[in-house]
PDB file of C-alpha atoms and ligand atoms in Angstrom:
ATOM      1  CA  UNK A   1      96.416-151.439  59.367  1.00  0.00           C
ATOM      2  CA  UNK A   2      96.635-150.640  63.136  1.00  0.00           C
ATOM      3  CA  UNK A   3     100.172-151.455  62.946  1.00  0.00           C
ATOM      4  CA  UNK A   4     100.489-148.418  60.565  1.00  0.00           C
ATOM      5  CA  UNK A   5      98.594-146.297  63.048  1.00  0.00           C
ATOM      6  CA  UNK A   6     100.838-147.335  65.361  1.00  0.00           C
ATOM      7  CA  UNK A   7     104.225-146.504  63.674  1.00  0.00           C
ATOM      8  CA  UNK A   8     103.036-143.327  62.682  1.00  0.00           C
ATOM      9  CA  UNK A   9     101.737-142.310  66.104  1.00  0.00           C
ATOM     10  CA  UNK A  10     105.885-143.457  67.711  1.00  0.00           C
ATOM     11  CA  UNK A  11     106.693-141.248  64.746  1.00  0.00           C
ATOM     12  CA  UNK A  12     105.081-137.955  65.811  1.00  0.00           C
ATOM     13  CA  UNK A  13     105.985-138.688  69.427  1.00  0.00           C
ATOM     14  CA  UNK A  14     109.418-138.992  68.468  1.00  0.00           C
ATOM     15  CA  UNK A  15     109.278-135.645  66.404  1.00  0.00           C
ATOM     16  CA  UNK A  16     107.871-133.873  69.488  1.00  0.00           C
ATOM     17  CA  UNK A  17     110.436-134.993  71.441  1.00  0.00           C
ATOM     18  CA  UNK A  18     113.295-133.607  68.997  1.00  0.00           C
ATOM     19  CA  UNK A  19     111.138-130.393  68.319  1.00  0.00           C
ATOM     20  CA  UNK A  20     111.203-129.998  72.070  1.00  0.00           C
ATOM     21  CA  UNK A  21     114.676-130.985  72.406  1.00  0.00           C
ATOM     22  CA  UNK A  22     113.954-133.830  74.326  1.00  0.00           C
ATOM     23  CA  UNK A  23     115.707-137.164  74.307  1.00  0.00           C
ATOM     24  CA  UNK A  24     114.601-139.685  72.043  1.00  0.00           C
ATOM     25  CA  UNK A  25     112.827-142.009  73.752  1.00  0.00           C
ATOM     26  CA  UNK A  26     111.821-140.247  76.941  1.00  0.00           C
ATOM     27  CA  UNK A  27     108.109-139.959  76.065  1.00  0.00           C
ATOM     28  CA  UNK A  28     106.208-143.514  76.674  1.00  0.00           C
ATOM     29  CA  UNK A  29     103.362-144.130  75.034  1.00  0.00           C
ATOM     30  CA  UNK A  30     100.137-145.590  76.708  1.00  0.00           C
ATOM     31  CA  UNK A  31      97.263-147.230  75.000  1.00  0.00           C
ATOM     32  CA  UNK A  32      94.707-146.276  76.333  1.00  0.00           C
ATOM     33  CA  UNK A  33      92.467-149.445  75.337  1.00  0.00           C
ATOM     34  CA  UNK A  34      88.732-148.893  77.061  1.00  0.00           C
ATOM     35  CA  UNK A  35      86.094-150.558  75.212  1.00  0.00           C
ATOM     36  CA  UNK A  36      88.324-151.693  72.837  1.00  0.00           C
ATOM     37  CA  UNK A  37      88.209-155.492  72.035  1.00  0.00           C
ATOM     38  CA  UNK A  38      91.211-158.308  73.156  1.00  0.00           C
ATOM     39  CA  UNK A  39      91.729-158.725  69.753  1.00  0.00           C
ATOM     40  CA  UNK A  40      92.527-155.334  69.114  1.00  0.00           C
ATOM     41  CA  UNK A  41      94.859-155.290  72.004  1.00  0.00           C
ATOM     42  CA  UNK A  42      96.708-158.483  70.892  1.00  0.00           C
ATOM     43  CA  UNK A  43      97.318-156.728  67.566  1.00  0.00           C
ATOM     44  CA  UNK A  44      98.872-153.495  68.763  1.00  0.00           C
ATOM     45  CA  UNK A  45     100.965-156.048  70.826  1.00  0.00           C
ATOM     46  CA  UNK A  46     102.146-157.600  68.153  1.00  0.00           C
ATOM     47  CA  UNK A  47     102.912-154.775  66.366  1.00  0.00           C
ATOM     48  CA  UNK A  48     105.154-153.597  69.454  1.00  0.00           C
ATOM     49  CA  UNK A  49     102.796-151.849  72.054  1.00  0.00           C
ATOM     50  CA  UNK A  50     103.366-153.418  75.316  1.00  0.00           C
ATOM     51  CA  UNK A  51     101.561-150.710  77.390  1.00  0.00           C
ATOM     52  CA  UNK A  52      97.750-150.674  78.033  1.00  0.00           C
ATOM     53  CA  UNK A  53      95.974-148.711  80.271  1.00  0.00           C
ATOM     54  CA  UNK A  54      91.921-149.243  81.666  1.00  0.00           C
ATOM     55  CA  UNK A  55      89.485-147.619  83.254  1.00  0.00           C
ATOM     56  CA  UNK A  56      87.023-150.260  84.476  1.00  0.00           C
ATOM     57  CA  UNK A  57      88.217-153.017  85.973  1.00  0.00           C
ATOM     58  CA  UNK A  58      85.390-155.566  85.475  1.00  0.00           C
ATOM     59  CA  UNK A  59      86.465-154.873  81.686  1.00  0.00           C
ATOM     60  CA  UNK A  60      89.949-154.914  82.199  1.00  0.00           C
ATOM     61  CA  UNK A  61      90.124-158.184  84.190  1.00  0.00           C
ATOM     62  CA  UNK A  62      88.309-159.476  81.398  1.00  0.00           C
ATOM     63  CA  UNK A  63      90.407-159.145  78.750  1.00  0.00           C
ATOM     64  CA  UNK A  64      93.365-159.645  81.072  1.00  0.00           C
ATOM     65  CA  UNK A  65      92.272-163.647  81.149  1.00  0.00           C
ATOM     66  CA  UNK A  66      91.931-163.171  77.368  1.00  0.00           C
ATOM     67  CA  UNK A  67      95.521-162.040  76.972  1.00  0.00           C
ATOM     68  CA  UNK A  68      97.349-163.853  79.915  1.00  0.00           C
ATOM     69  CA  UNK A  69      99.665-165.431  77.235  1.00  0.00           C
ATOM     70  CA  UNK A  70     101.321-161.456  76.712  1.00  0.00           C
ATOM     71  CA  UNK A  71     103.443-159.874  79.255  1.00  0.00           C
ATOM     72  CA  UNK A  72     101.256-156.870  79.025  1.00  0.00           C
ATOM     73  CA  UNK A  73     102.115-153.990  81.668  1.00  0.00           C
ATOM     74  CA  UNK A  74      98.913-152.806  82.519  1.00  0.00           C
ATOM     75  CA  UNK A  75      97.978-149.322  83.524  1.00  0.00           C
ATOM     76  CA  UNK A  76      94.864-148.560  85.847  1.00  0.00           C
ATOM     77  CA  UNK A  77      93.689-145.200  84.785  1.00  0.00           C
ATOM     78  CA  UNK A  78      89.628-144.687  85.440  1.00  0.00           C
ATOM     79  CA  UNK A  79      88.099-144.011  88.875  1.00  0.00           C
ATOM     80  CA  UNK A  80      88.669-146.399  92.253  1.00  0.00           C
ATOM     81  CA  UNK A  81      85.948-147.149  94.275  1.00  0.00           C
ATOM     82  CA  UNK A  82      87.495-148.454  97.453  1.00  0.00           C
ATOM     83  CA  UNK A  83      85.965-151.907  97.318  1.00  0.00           C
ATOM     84  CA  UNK A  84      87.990-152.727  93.996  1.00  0.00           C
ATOM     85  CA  UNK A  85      91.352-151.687  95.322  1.00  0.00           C
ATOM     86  CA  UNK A  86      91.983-155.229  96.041  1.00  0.00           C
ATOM     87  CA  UNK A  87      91.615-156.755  92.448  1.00  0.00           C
ATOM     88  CA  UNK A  88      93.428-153.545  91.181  1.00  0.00           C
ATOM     89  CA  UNK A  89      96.055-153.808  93.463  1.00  0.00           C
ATOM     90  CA  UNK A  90      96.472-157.782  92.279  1.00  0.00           C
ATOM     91  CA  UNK A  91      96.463-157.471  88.600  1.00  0.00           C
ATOM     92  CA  UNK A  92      97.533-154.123  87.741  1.00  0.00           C
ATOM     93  CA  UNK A  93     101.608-152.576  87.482  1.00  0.00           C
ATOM     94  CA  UNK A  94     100.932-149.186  87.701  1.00  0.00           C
ATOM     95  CA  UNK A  95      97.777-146.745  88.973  1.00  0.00           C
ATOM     96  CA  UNK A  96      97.461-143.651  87.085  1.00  0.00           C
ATOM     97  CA  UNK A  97      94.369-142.207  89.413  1.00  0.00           C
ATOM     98  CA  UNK A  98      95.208-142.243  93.220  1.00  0.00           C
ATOM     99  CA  UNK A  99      93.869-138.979  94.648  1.00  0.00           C
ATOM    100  CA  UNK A 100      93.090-140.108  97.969  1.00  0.00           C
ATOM    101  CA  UNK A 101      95.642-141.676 100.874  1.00  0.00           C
ATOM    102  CA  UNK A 102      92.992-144.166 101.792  1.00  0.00           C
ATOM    103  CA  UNK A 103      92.810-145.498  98.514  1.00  0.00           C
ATOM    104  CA  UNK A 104      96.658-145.607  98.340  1.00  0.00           C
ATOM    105  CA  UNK A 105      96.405-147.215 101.293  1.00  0.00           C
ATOM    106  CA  UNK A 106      94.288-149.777 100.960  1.00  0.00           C
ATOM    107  CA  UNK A 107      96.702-150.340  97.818  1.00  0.00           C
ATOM    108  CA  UNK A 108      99.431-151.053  99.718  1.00  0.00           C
ATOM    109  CA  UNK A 109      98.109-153.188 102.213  1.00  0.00           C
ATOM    110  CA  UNK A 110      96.480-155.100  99.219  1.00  0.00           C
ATOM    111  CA  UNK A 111      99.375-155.649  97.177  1.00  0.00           C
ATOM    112  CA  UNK A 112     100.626-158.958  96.897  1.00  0.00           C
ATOM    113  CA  UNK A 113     104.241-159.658  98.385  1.00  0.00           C
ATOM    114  CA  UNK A 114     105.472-161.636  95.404  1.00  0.00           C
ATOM    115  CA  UNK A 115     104.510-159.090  93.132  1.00  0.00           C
ATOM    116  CA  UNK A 116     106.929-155.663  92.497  1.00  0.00           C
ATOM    117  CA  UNK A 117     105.942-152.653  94.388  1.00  0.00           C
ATOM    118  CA  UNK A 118     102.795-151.195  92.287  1.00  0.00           C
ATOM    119  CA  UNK A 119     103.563-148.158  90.603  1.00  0.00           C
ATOM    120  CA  UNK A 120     101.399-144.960  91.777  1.00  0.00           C
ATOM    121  CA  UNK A 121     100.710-141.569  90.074  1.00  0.00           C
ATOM    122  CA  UNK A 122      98.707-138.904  91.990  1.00  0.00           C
ATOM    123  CA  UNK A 123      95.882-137.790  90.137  1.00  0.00           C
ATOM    124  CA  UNK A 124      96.373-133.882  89.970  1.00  0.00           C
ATOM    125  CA  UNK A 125      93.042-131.477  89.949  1.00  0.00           C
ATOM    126  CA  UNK A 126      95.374-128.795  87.892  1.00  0.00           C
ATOM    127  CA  UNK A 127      92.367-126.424  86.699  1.00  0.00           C
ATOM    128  CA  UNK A 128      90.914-126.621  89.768  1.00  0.00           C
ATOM    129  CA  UNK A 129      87.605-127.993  88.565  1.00  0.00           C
ATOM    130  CA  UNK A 130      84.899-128.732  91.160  1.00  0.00           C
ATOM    131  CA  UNK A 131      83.635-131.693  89.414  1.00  0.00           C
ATOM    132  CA  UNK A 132      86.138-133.700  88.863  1.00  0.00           C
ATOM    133  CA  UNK A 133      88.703-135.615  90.363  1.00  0.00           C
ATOM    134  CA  UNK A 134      92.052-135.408  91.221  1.00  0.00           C
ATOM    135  CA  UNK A 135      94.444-133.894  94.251  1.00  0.00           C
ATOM    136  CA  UNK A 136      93.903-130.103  94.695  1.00  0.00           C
ATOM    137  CA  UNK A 137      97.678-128.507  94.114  1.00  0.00           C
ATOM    138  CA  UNK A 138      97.933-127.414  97.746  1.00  0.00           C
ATOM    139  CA  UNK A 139      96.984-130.855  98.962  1.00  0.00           C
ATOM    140  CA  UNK A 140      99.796-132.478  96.532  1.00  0.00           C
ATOM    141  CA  UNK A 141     102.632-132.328  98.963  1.00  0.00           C
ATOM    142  CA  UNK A 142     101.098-133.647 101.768  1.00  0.00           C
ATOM    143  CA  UNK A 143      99.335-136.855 100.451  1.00  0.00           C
ATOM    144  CA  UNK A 144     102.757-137.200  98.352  1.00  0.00           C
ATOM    145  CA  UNK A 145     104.375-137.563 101.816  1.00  0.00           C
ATOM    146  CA  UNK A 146     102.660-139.413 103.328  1.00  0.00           C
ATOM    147  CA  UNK A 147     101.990-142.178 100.115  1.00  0.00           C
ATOM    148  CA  UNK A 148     105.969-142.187 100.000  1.00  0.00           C
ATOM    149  CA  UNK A 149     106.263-143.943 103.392  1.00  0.00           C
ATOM    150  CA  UNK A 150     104.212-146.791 102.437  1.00  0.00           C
ATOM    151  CA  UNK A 151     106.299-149.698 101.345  1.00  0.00           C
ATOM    152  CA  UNK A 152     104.416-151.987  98.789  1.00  0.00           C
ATOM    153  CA  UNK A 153     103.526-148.832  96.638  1.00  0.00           C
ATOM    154  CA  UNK A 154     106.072-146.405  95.023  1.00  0.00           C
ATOM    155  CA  UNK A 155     105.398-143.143  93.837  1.00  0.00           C
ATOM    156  CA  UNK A 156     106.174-142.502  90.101  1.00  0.00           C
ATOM    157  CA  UNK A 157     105.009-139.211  89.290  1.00  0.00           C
ATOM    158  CA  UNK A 158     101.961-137.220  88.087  1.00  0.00           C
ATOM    159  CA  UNK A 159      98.886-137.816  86.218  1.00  0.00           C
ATOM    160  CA  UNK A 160      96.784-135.119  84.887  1.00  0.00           C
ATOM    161  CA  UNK A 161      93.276-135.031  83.183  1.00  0.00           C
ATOM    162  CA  UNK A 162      93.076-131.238  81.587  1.00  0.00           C
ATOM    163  CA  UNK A 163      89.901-129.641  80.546  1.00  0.00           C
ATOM    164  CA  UNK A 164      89.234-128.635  76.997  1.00  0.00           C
ATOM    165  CA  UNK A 165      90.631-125.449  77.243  1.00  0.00           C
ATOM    166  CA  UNK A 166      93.475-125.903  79.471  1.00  0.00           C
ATOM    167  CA  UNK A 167      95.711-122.780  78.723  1.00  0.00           C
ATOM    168  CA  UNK A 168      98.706-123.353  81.276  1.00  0.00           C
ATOM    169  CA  UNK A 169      97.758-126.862  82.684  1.00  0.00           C
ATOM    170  CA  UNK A 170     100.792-128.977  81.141  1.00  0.00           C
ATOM    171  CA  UNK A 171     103.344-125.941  82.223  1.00  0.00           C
ATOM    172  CA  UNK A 172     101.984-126.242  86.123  1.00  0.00           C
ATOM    173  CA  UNK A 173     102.201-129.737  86.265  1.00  0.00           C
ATOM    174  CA  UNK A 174     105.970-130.058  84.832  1.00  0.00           C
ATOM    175  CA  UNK A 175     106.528-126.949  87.237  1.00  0.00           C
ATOM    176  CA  UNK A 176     104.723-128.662  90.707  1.00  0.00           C
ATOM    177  CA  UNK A 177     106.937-131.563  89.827  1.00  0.00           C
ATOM    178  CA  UNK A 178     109.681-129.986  89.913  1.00  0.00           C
ATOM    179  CA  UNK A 179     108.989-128.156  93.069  1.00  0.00           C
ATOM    180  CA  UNK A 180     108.120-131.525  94.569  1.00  0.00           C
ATOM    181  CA  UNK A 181     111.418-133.228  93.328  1.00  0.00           C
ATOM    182  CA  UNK A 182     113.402-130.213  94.579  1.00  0.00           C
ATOM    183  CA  UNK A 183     111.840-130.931  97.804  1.00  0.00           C
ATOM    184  CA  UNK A 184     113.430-134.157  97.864  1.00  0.00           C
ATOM    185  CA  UNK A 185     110.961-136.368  95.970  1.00  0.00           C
ATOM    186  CA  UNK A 186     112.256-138.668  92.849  1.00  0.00           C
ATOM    187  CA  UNK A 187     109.469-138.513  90.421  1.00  0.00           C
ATOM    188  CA  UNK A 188     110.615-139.387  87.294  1.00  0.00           C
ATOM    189  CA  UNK A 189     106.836-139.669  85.344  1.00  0.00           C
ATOM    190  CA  UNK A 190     104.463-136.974  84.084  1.00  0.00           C
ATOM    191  CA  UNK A 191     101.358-138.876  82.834  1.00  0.00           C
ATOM    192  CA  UNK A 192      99.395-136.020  80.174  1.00  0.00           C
ATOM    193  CA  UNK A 193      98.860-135.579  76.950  1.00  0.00           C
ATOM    194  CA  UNK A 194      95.956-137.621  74.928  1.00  0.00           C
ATOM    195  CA  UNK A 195      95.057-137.812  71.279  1.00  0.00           C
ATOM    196  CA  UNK A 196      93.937-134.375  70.965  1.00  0.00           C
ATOM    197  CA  UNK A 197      97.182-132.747  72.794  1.00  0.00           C
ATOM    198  CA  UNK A 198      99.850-135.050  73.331  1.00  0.00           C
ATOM    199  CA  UNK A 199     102.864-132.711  71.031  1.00  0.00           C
ATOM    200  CA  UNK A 200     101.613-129.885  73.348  1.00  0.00           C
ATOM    201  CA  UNK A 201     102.181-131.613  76.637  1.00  0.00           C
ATOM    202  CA  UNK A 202     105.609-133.455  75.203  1.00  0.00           C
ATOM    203  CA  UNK A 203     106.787-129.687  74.696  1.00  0.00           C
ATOM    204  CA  UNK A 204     105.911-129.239  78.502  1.00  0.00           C
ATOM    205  CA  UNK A 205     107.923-132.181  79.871  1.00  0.00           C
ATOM    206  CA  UNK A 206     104.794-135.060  79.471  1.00  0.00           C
ATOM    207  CA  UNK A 207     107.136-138.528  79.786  1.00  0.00           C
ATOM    208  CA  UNK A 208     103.319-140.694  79.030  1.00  0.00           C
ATOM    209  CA  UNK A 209     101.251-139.883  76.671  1.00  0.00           C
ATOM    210  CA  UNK A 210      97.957-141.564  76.943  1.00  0.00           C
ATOM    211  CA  UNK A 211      96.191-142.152  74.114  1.00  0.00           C
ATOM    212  CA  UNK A 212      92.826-143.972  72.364  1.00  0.00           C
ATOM    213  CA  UNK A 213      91.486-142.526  69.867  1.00  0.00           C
ATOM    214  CA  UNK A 214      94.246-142.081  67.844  1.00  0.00           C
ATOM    215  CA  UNK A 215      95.655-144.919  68.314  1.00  0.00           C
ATOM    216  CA  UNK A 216      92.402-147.631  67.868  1.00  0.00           C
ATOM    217  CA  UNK A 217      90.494-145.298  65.039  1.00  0.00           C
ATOM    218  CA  UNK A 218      91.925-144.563  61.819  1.00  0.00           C
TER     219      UNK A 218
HETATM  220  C1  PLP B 301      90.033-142.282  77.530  1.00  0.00           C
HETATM  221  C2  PLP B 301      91.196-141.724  78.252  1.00  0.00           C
HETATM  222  C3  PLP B 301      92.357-141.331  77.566  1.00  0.00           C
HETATM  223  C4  PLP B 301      92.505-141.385  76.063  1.00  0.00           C
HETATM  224  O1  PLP B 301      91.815-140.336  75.454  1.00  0.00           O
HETATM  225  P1  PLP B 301      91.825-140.182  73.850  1.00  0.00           P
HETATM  226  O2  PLP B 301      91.340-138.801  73.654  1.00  0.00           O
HETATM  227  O3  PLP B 301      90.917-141.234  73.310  1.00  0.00           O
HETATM  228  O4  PLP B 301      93.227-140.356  73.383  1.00  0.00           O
HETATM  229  C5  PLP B 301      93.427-140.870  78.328  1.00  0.00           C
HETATM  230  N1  PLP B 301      93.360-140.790  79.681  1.00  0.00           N
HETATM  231  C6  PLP B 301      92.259-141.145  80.363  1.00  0.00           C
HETATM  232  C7  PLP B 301      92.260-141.029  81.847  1.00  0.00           C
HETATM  233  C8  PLP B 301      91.144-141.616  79.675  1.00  0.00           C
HETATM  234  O5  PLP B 301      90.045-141.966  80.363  1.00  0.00           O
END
């Protein structure tokens, strides 16, 4: 059953990509796989899903033991608190959420040497929002500086968390990214798009597409 979710979802990723005259195959898909069970998880694997991204680590580590027999890439997505940057750093290959330099820091210095440099988006306050989190635009170029001179940590791209009704949100990102890579960064990911807008944000240049509901709930 989930494996049919699963094909279908590739499928309408893959027809956003064509409609937006993309190539095939330069969207990603990420499932996005809080409070969803290990056994879950080890389905969509075995279906072909090798991507999972979390948002609380005590949960994630958790079901990390429960899958250590999968070479899962795992994706940290939710909020750091500074005093779990270490276990992140350890056990995660990519985090989705950095929107501070301390934290990316702290990241760095915590990632183990054997491991691959971890993979960092910065987390992107597009709309401005007071409440939430993310970078403020005008603050993107700076921290993005300064993150690229750390060596155990390698900046990927963008992550974005949209409100509801986010008019021109996808269109900035793809555009700041741009600016940034003209500027003589090499980002080559744009993490947005979720269940409810992911063919929207593939039209605007999304290369992940995180998603959970549509993927776990038929
Ligand atoms: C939960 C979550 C998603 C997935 O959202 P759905 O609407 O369930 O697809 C994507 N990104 C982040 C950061 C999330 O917390």
């Amino acid at each position: 059953m989930q494996s049919k979710t699963l094909d279908q979802l590739n499928s309408n990723i893959r027809c956003a990509e064509q409609a937006a005259m993309r190539d095939a195959g330069s969207v990603t898909l990420l499932a996005v796989s809080k409070n969803r069970s290990a056994e879950k998880i080890r389905d969509l694997y075995h279906a072909g899903q090798t991507r999972f991204g979390e948002n609380y680590l005590q949960e994630a580590l958790e079901k990390m033991h429960a899958l250590k027999d999968l070479p899962i890439e795992w994706h940290f997505i939710g909020n750091i608190q500074s005093n779990k940057t270490k276990l992140i750093a350890e056990h995660f290959s990519w985090v989705q959420s950095v929107s501070r330099l301390s934290i990316a820091k702290r990241l760095n210095n915590q990632r183990p040497l054997h491991l691959p440099p971890l993979n960092i988006c910065i987390e992107v306050n597009i709309d401005h929002e007071k409440t939430k989190s993310g970078v403020p635009v005008p603050e993107v170029f700076a921290l993005a500086t300064k993150i690229t001179k750390l060596n155990h940590i390698t900046l990927r791209g963008l992550m974005i968390i949209p409100e509801k009704n986010h008019a021109d949100a996808f269109q900035k990102t793809f555009l700041l990214q741009q600016e940034l890579n003209t500027r003589g960064f090499k980002l080559d990911t744009l993490s947005m798009g979720m269940s409810s807008d992911f063919e929207e944000a593939i039209r605007y240049g999304s290369t992940m597409v995180r998603i959970g509901t549509a993927l776990f709930e038929e």
